[in-house]
Amino acid sequence: MPLRESLDPDSSLWHWIAVDLHFYRTKHNLSCAQLGQVLRCARQTVSNMEAARPGWRLDDDQAKALDKLWDLNGHFRRLLRYARAGHDPDWFKQHVTYEARATVLKTYASMIVPGLLQTEAYARAWLVAGQAVKDIDAAVEIRMARQNILNKEEPPLLWVLLDECVLDRPMGGRKVMKEQLTRLLELSELPHLTIRVVPRAAGGHLGLEGPFIITTVTEGDVAYLEACGGGRLSTDKAEVRRFGVRFDRIGALALPTDASRNFIANVMETMT
């Protein structure tokens, strides 16, 4: 299915903008190149905007130009304002669709093991403790299914930074946690997966502000920023670049891969 046809304007304001942009352009019989002249951008940029590709969004001047061109009484400017300010309940769902197509994933976890690396027992313990969903069994099943991307013929490169407190918090009890740490050691041996530990001794660092994931897909990079009660998906190129720098700066404080494996193994020995 073409990317534009998968857009859902009922669940995302950014998708609404993309769908309306295509609707009004075709209604007025304009090509992407012709509209690009109005918006002062390339034909391909218009196509990317209509597909809501990461990093390709209207700016204020372009929204104003569209409203003037089609006499829309501020339609695109209002949509743009609310899209920037509002919380989209479908952000995590959008993140998962990018995750399924990722070529590279970079994740920093400050409190819990990332979902792609969780055992079933750990996932269940976290979902119960977090009281985030009503149907625990269904949520666990969905989370385990997401992990299938690690077993694809061409899996994404996965770079993981784990804060030390992720490892020594006995989620679900010591038995569940020992199983989880064993799983991390097994995964760390995969050629496409790197796990490094940020020790508590590193002191204060940017990661203390919260966990995040940077996903690379064909169209570009997106960032999912986790937060209490939900998260936020960013496709803004400048913001995503800043989180890339943040990931690198946190990584500069992390232990090397072999030392990280030893660290995890030592913590696991305490889970008896």
GROMACS .gro file of C-alpha atoms in nm:
model
  272
    1MET     CA    1   0.000   0.000   0.000
    2PRO     CA    2   0.142   0.344  -0.093
    3LEU     CA    3   0.237   0.545   0.215
    4ARG     CA    4  -0.015   0.823   0.145
    5GLU     CA    5  -0.304   0.574   0.125
    6SER     CA    6  -0.221   0.451   0.478
    7LEU     CA    7  -0.276   0.794   0.633
    8ASP     CA    8  -0.552   0.825   0.892
    9PRO     CA    9  -0.669   1.187   0.933
   10ASP     CA   10  -0.913   1.081   1.205
   11SER     CA   11  -0.631   0.979   1.439
   12SER     CA   12  -0.353   1.226   1.357
   13LEU     CA   13  -0.357   1.600   1.291
   14TRP     CA   14  -0.038   1.564   1.086
   15HIS     CA   15  -0.211   1.307   0.868
   16TRP     CA   16  -0.508   1.545   0.836
   17ILE     CA   17  -0.278   1.818   0.706
   18ALA     CA   18  -0.120   1.578   0.455
   19VAL     CA   19  -0.457   1.449   0.332
   20ASP     CA   20  -0.602   1.800   0.296
   21LEU     CA   21  -0.294   1.920   0.113
   22HIS     CA   22  -0.340   1.644  -0.146
   23PHE     CA   23  -0.716   1.701  -0.159
   24TYR     CA   24  -0.697   2.075  -0.233
   25ARG     CA   25  -0.407   2.038  -0.476
   26THR     CA   26  -0.588   1.781  -0.689
   27LYS     CA   27  -0.919   1.966  -0.657
   28HIS     CA   28  -0.758   2.271  -0.813
   29ASN     CA   29  -0.573   2.063  -1.076
   30LEU     CA   30  -0.225   2.158  -0.963
   31SER     CA   31   0.079   1.937  -1.005
   32CYS     CA   32   0.328   1.891  -0.722
   33ALA     CA   33   0.572   2.106  -0.918
   34GLN     CA   34   0.318   2.387  -0.957
   35LEU     CA   35   0.228   2.385  -0.589
   36GLY     CA   36   0.599   2.371  -0.507
   37GLN     CA   37   0.640   2.707  -0.682
   38VAL     CA   38   0.374   2.853  -0.451
   39LEU     CA   39   0.534   2.701  -0.141
   40ARG     CA   40   0.889   2.780  -0.256
   41CYS     CA   41   0.999   2.417  -0.241
   42ALA     CA   42   1.075   2.128  -0.477
   43ARG     CA   43   0.811   1.901  -0.635
   44GLN     CA   44   0.939   1.607  -0.428
   45THR     CA   45   0.899   1.809  -0.108
   46VAL     CA   46   0.528   1.852  -0.182
   47SER     CA   47   0.499   1.479  -0.247
   48ASN     CA   48   0.673   1.405   0.085
   49MET     CA   49   0.439   1.643   0.270
   50GLU     CA   50   0.134   1.472   0.121
   51ALA     CA   51   0.267   1.137   0.241
   52ALA     CA   52   0.340   1.277   0.591
   53ARG     CA   53   0.694   1.149   0.565
   54PRO     CA   54   0.921   1.213   0.864
   55GLY     CA   55   1.079   1.556   0.858
   56TRP     CA   56   0.860   1.693   0.577
   57ARG     CA   57   0.604   1.935   0.720
   58LEU     CA   58   0.451   2.268   0.634
   59ASP     CA   59   0.601   2.572   0.796
   60ASP     CA   60   0.408   2.885   0.896
   61ASP     CA   61   0.477   3.073   0.572
   62GLN     CA   62   0.368   2.776   0.361
   63ALA     CA   63   0.046   2.730   0.559
   64LYS     CA   64  -0.030   3.100   0.513
   65ALA     CA   65   0.040   3.073   0.139
   66LEU     CA   66  -0.202   2.780   0.104
   67ASP     CA   67  -0.478   2.962   0.290
   68LYS     CA   68  -0.432   3.262   0.062
   69LEU     CA   69  -0.410   3.055  -0.257
   70TRP     CA   70  -0.735   2.869  -0.194
   71ASP     CA   71  -0.913   3.131   0.023
   72LEU     CA   72  -0.942   2.892   0.320
   73ASN     CA   73  -0.982   3.145   0.600
   74GLY     CA   74  -0.683   3.020   0.802
   75HIS     CA   75  -0.757   2.647   0.765
   76PHE     CA   76  -0.398   2.523   0.728
   77ARG     CA   77  -0.261   2.771   0.982
   78ARG     CA   78  -0.506   2.644   1.244
   79LEU     CA   79  -0.432   2.279   1.167
   80LEU     CA   80  -0.061   2.347   1.191
   81ARG     CA   81  -0.096   2.528   1.523
   82TYR     CA   82  -0.301   2.249   1.683
   83ALA     CA   83  -0.082   1.974   1.539
   84ARG     CA   84   0.224   2.131   1.700
   85ALA     CA   85   0.059   2.192   2.036
   86GLY     CA   86  -0.170   1.896   2.076
   87HIS     CA   87  -0.117   1.548   2.212
   88ASP     CA   88  -0.179   1.278   1.955
   89PRO     CA   89  -0.310   0.960   2.126
   90ASP     CA   90  -0.193   0.760   1.827
   91TRP     CA   91   0.175   0.856   1.858
   92PHE     CA   92   0.290   0.521   1.993
   93LYS     CA   93   0.096   0.335   1.724
   94GLN     CA   94   0.274   0.547   1.464
   95HIS     CA   95   0.606   0.475   1.632
   96VAL     CA   96   0.541   0.101   1.605
   97THR     CA   97   0.472   0.130   1.232
   98TYR     CA   98   0.810   0.300   1.189
   99GLU     CA   99   0.972   0.042   1.415
  100ALA     CA  100   0.849  -0.241   1.190
  101ARG     CA  101   1.025  -0.082   0.892
  102ALA     CA  102   1.337   0.036   1.073
  103THR     CA  103   1.688  -0.015   0.943
  104VAL     CA  104   1.843   0.129   1.260
  105LEU     CA  105   1.704   0.172   1.611
  106LYS     CA  106   1.879   0.362   1.887
  107THR     CA  107   1.716   0.346   2.228
  108TYR     CA  108   1.806   0.484   2.567
  109ALA     CA  109   1.623   0.328   2.863
  110SER     CA  110   1.641   0.494   3.203
  111MET     CA  111   1.389   0.295   3.408
  112ILE     CA  112   1.274  -0.031   3.242
  113VAL     CA  113   1.403  -0.276   2.983
  114PRO     CA  114   1.295  -0.167   2.631
  115GLY     CA  115   0.992  -0.353   2.497
  116LEU     CA  116   1.185  -0.518   2.214
  117LEU     CA  117   1.414  -0.687   2.467
  118GLN     CA  118   1.162  -0.788   2.734
  119THR     CA  119   1.080  -1.144   2.830
  120GLU     CA  120   0.713  -1.233   2.848
  121ALA     CA  121   0.722  -1.253   3.228
  122TYR     CA  122   0.896  -0.916   3.259
  123ALA     CA  123   0.651  -0.753   3.017
  124ARG     CA  124   0.357  -0.891   3.211
  125ALA     CA  125   0.502  -0.773   3.544
  126TRP     CA  126   0.556  -0.423   3.406
  127LEU     CA  127   0.210  -0.396   3.251
  128VAL     CA  128   0.049  -0.510   3.576
  129ALA     CA  129   0.256  -0.268   3.784
  130GLY     CA  130   0.197   0.021   3.545
  131GLN     CA  131  -0.179  -0.043   3.524
  132ALA     CA  132  -0.158   0.095   3.170
  133VAL     CA  133  -0.397  -0.147   3.000
  134LYS     CA  134  -0.702  -0.353   3.091
  135ASP     CA  135  -0.630  -0.659   2.877
  136ILE     CA  136  -0.287  -0.766   2.999
  137ASP     CA  137  -0.277  -1.087   2.793
  138ALA     CA  138  -0.346  -0.902   2.468
  139ALA     CA  139  -0.089  -0.633   2.547
  140VAL     CA  140   0.179  -0.893   2.623
  141GLU     CA  141   0.100  -1.077   2.300
  142ILE     CA  142   0.134  -0.757   2.098
  143ARG     CA  143   0.464  -0.671   2.266
  144MET     CA  144   0.607  -1.015   2.197
  145ALA     CA  145   0.496  -0.992   1.833
  146ARG     CA  146   0.687  -0.665   1.794
  147GLN     CA  147   1.007  -0.854   1.873
  148ASN     CA  148   0.976  -1.047   1.547
  149ILE     CA  149   1.169  -0.768   1.375
  150LEU     CA  150   1.481  -0.896   1.554
  151ASN     CA  151   1.449  -1.225   1.367
  152LYS     CA  152   1.393  -1.089   1.017
  153GLU     CA  153   1.623  -1.192   0.736
  154GLU     CA  154   1.759  -0.837   0.741
  155PRO     CA  155   1.693  -0.715   1.096
  156PRO     CA  156   1.753  -0.355   1.199
  157LEU     CA  157   2.073  -0.258   1.371
  158LEU     CA  158   1.975  -0.205   1.734
  159TRP     CA  159   2.186   0.012   1.963
  160VAL     CA  160   2.073   0.005   2.327
  161LEU     CA  161   2.190   0.215   2.621
  162LEU     CA  162   2.064   0.094   2.958
  163ASP     CA  163   2.092   0.292   3.278
  164GLU     CA  164   2.220   0.078   3.565
  165CYS     CA  165   1.893   0.115   3.757
  166VAL     CA  166   1.716  -0.075   3.476
  167LEU     CA  167   1.920  -0.380   3.571
  168ASP     CA  168   1.896  -0.386   3.949
  169ARG     CA  169   1.526  -0.308   3.984
  170PRO     CA  170   1.368  -0.654   4.045
  171MET     CA  171   1.062  -0.610   3.823
  172GLY     CA  172   0.827  -0.899   3.899
  173GLY     CA  173   1.063  -1.037   4.161
  174ARG     CA  174   1.414  -1.177   4.148
  175LYS     CA  175   1.326  -1.486   3.944
  176VAL     CA  176   1.162  -1.282   3.668
  177MET     CA  177   1.447  -1.035   3.672
  178LYS     CA  178   1.715  -1.303   3.653
  179GLU     CA  179   1.541  -1.449   3.348
  180GLN     CA  180   1.531  -1.100   3.195
  181LEU     CA  181   1.901  -1.039   3.254
  182THR     CA  182   1.979  -1.378   3.101
  183ARG     CA  183   1.779  -1.271   2.797
  184LEU     CA  184   1.979  -0.948   2.770
  185LEU     CA  185   2.305  -1.143   2.773
  186GLU     CA  186   2.176  -1.374   2.499
  187LEU     CA  187   2.062  -1.082   2.284
  188SER     CA  188   2.391  -0.900   2.332
  189GLU     CA  189   2.562  -1.179   2.138
  190LEU     CA  190   2.360  -1.108   1.823
  191PRO     CA  191   2.569  -0.938   1.552
  192HIS     CA  192   2.306  -0.670   1.486
  193LEU     CA  193   2.240  -0.583   1.850
  194THR     CA  194   2.461  -0.383   2.085
  195ILE     CA  195   2.382  -0.334   2.454
  196ARG     CA  196   2.584  -0.098   2.671
  197VAL     CA  197   2.533  -0.004   3.034
  198VAL     CA  198   2.549   0.350   3.170
  199PRO     CA  199   2.677   0.296   3.527
  200ARG     CA  200   2.539   0.491   3.817
  201ALA     CA  201   2.894   0.606   3.882
  202ALA     CA  202   2.871   0.817   3.566
  203GLY     CA  203   2.676   1.068   3.773
  204GLY     CA  204   2.440   1.320   3.618
  205HIS     CA  205   2.382   1.313   3.243
  206LEU     CA  206   2.124   1.405   2.978
  207GLY     CA  207   1.954   1.066   2.997
  208LEU     CA  208   1.813   1.147   3.337
  209GLU     CA  209   1.551   1.361   3.162
  210GLY     CA  210   1.387   1.047   3.025
  211PRO     CA  211   1.400   0.759   2.776
  212PHE     CA  212   1.376   0.797   2.400
  213ILE     CA  213   1.408   0.601   2.075
  214ILE     CA  214   1.550   0.717   1.743
  215THR     CA  215   1.424   0.518   1.446
  216THR     CA  216   1.576   0.525   1.100
  217VAL     CA  217   1.346   0.437   0.810
  218THR     CA  218   1.382   0.491   0.435
  219GLU     CA  219   1.232   0.840   0.452
  220GLY     CA  220   1.451   0.963   0.737
  221ASP     CA  221   1.478   0.958   1.116
  222VAL     CA  222   1.202   0.994   1.376
  223ALA     CA  223   1.223   1.015   1.753
  224TYR     CA  224   0.978   0.875   2.007
  225LEU     CA  225   1.007   1.048   2.343
  226GLU     CA  226   0.860   0.848   2.627
  227ALA     CA  227   0.677   1.023   2.910
  228CYS     CA  228   0.443   0.954   3.198
  229GLY     CA  229   0.094   0.881   3.064
  230GLY     CA  230   0.209   0.861   2.704
  231GLY     CA  231   0.479   0.976   2.468
  232ARG     CA  232   0.546   1.209   2.178
  233LEU     CA  233   0.659   1.130   1.826
  234SER     CA  234   0.882   1.385   1.657
  235THR     CA  235   0.966   1.400   1.288
  236ASP     CA  236   1.116   1.748   1.309
  237LYS     CA  237   1.464   1.714   1.159
  238ALA     CA  238   1.631   1.959   1.396
  239GLU     CA  239   1.478   1.802   1.706
  240VAL     CA  240   1.561   1.449   1.593
  241ARG     CA  241   1.922   1.556   1.532
  242ARG     CA  242   1.938   1.695   1.885
  243PHE     CA  243   1.829   1.360   2.023
  244GLY     CA  244   2.092   1.190   1.808
  245VAL     CA  245   2.354   1.410   1.974
  246ARG     CA  246   2.198   1.331   2.312
  247PHE     CA  247   2.227   0.958   2.243
  248ASP     CA  248   2.594   0.999   2.152
  249ARG     CA  249   2.668   1.202   2.465
  250ILE     CA  250   2.502   0.945   2.689
  251GLY     CA  251   2.685   0.670   2.502
  252ALA     CA  252   3.016   0.841   2.577
  253LEU     CA  253   2.952   0.761   2.945
  254ALA     CA  254   2.853   0.397   2.886
  255LEU     CA  255   3.072   0.095   2.944
  256PRO     CA  256   3.216  -0.089   2.640
  257THR     CA  257   3.020  -0.391   2.517
  258ASP     CA  258   3.228  -0.659   2.688
  259ALA     CA  259   3.238  -0.468   3.015
  260SER     CA  260   2.862  -0.420   2.987
  261ARG     CA  261   2.808  -0.795   2.950
  262ASN     CA  262   3.019  -0.855   3.258
  263PHE     CA  263   2.824  -0.588   3.444
  264ILE     CA  264   2.492  -0.751   3.355
  265ALA     CA  265   2.626  -1.094   3.453
  266ASN     CA  266   2.738  -0.962   3.792
  267VAL     CA  267   2.398  -0.809   3.860
  268MET     CA  268   2.233  -1.134   3.753
  269GLU     CA  269   2.432  -1.324   4.016
  270THR     CA  270   2.266  -1.115   4.285
  271MET     CA  271   1.918  -1.220   4.160
  272THR     CA  272   1.906  -1.548   4.355
   0.00000   0.00000   0.00000
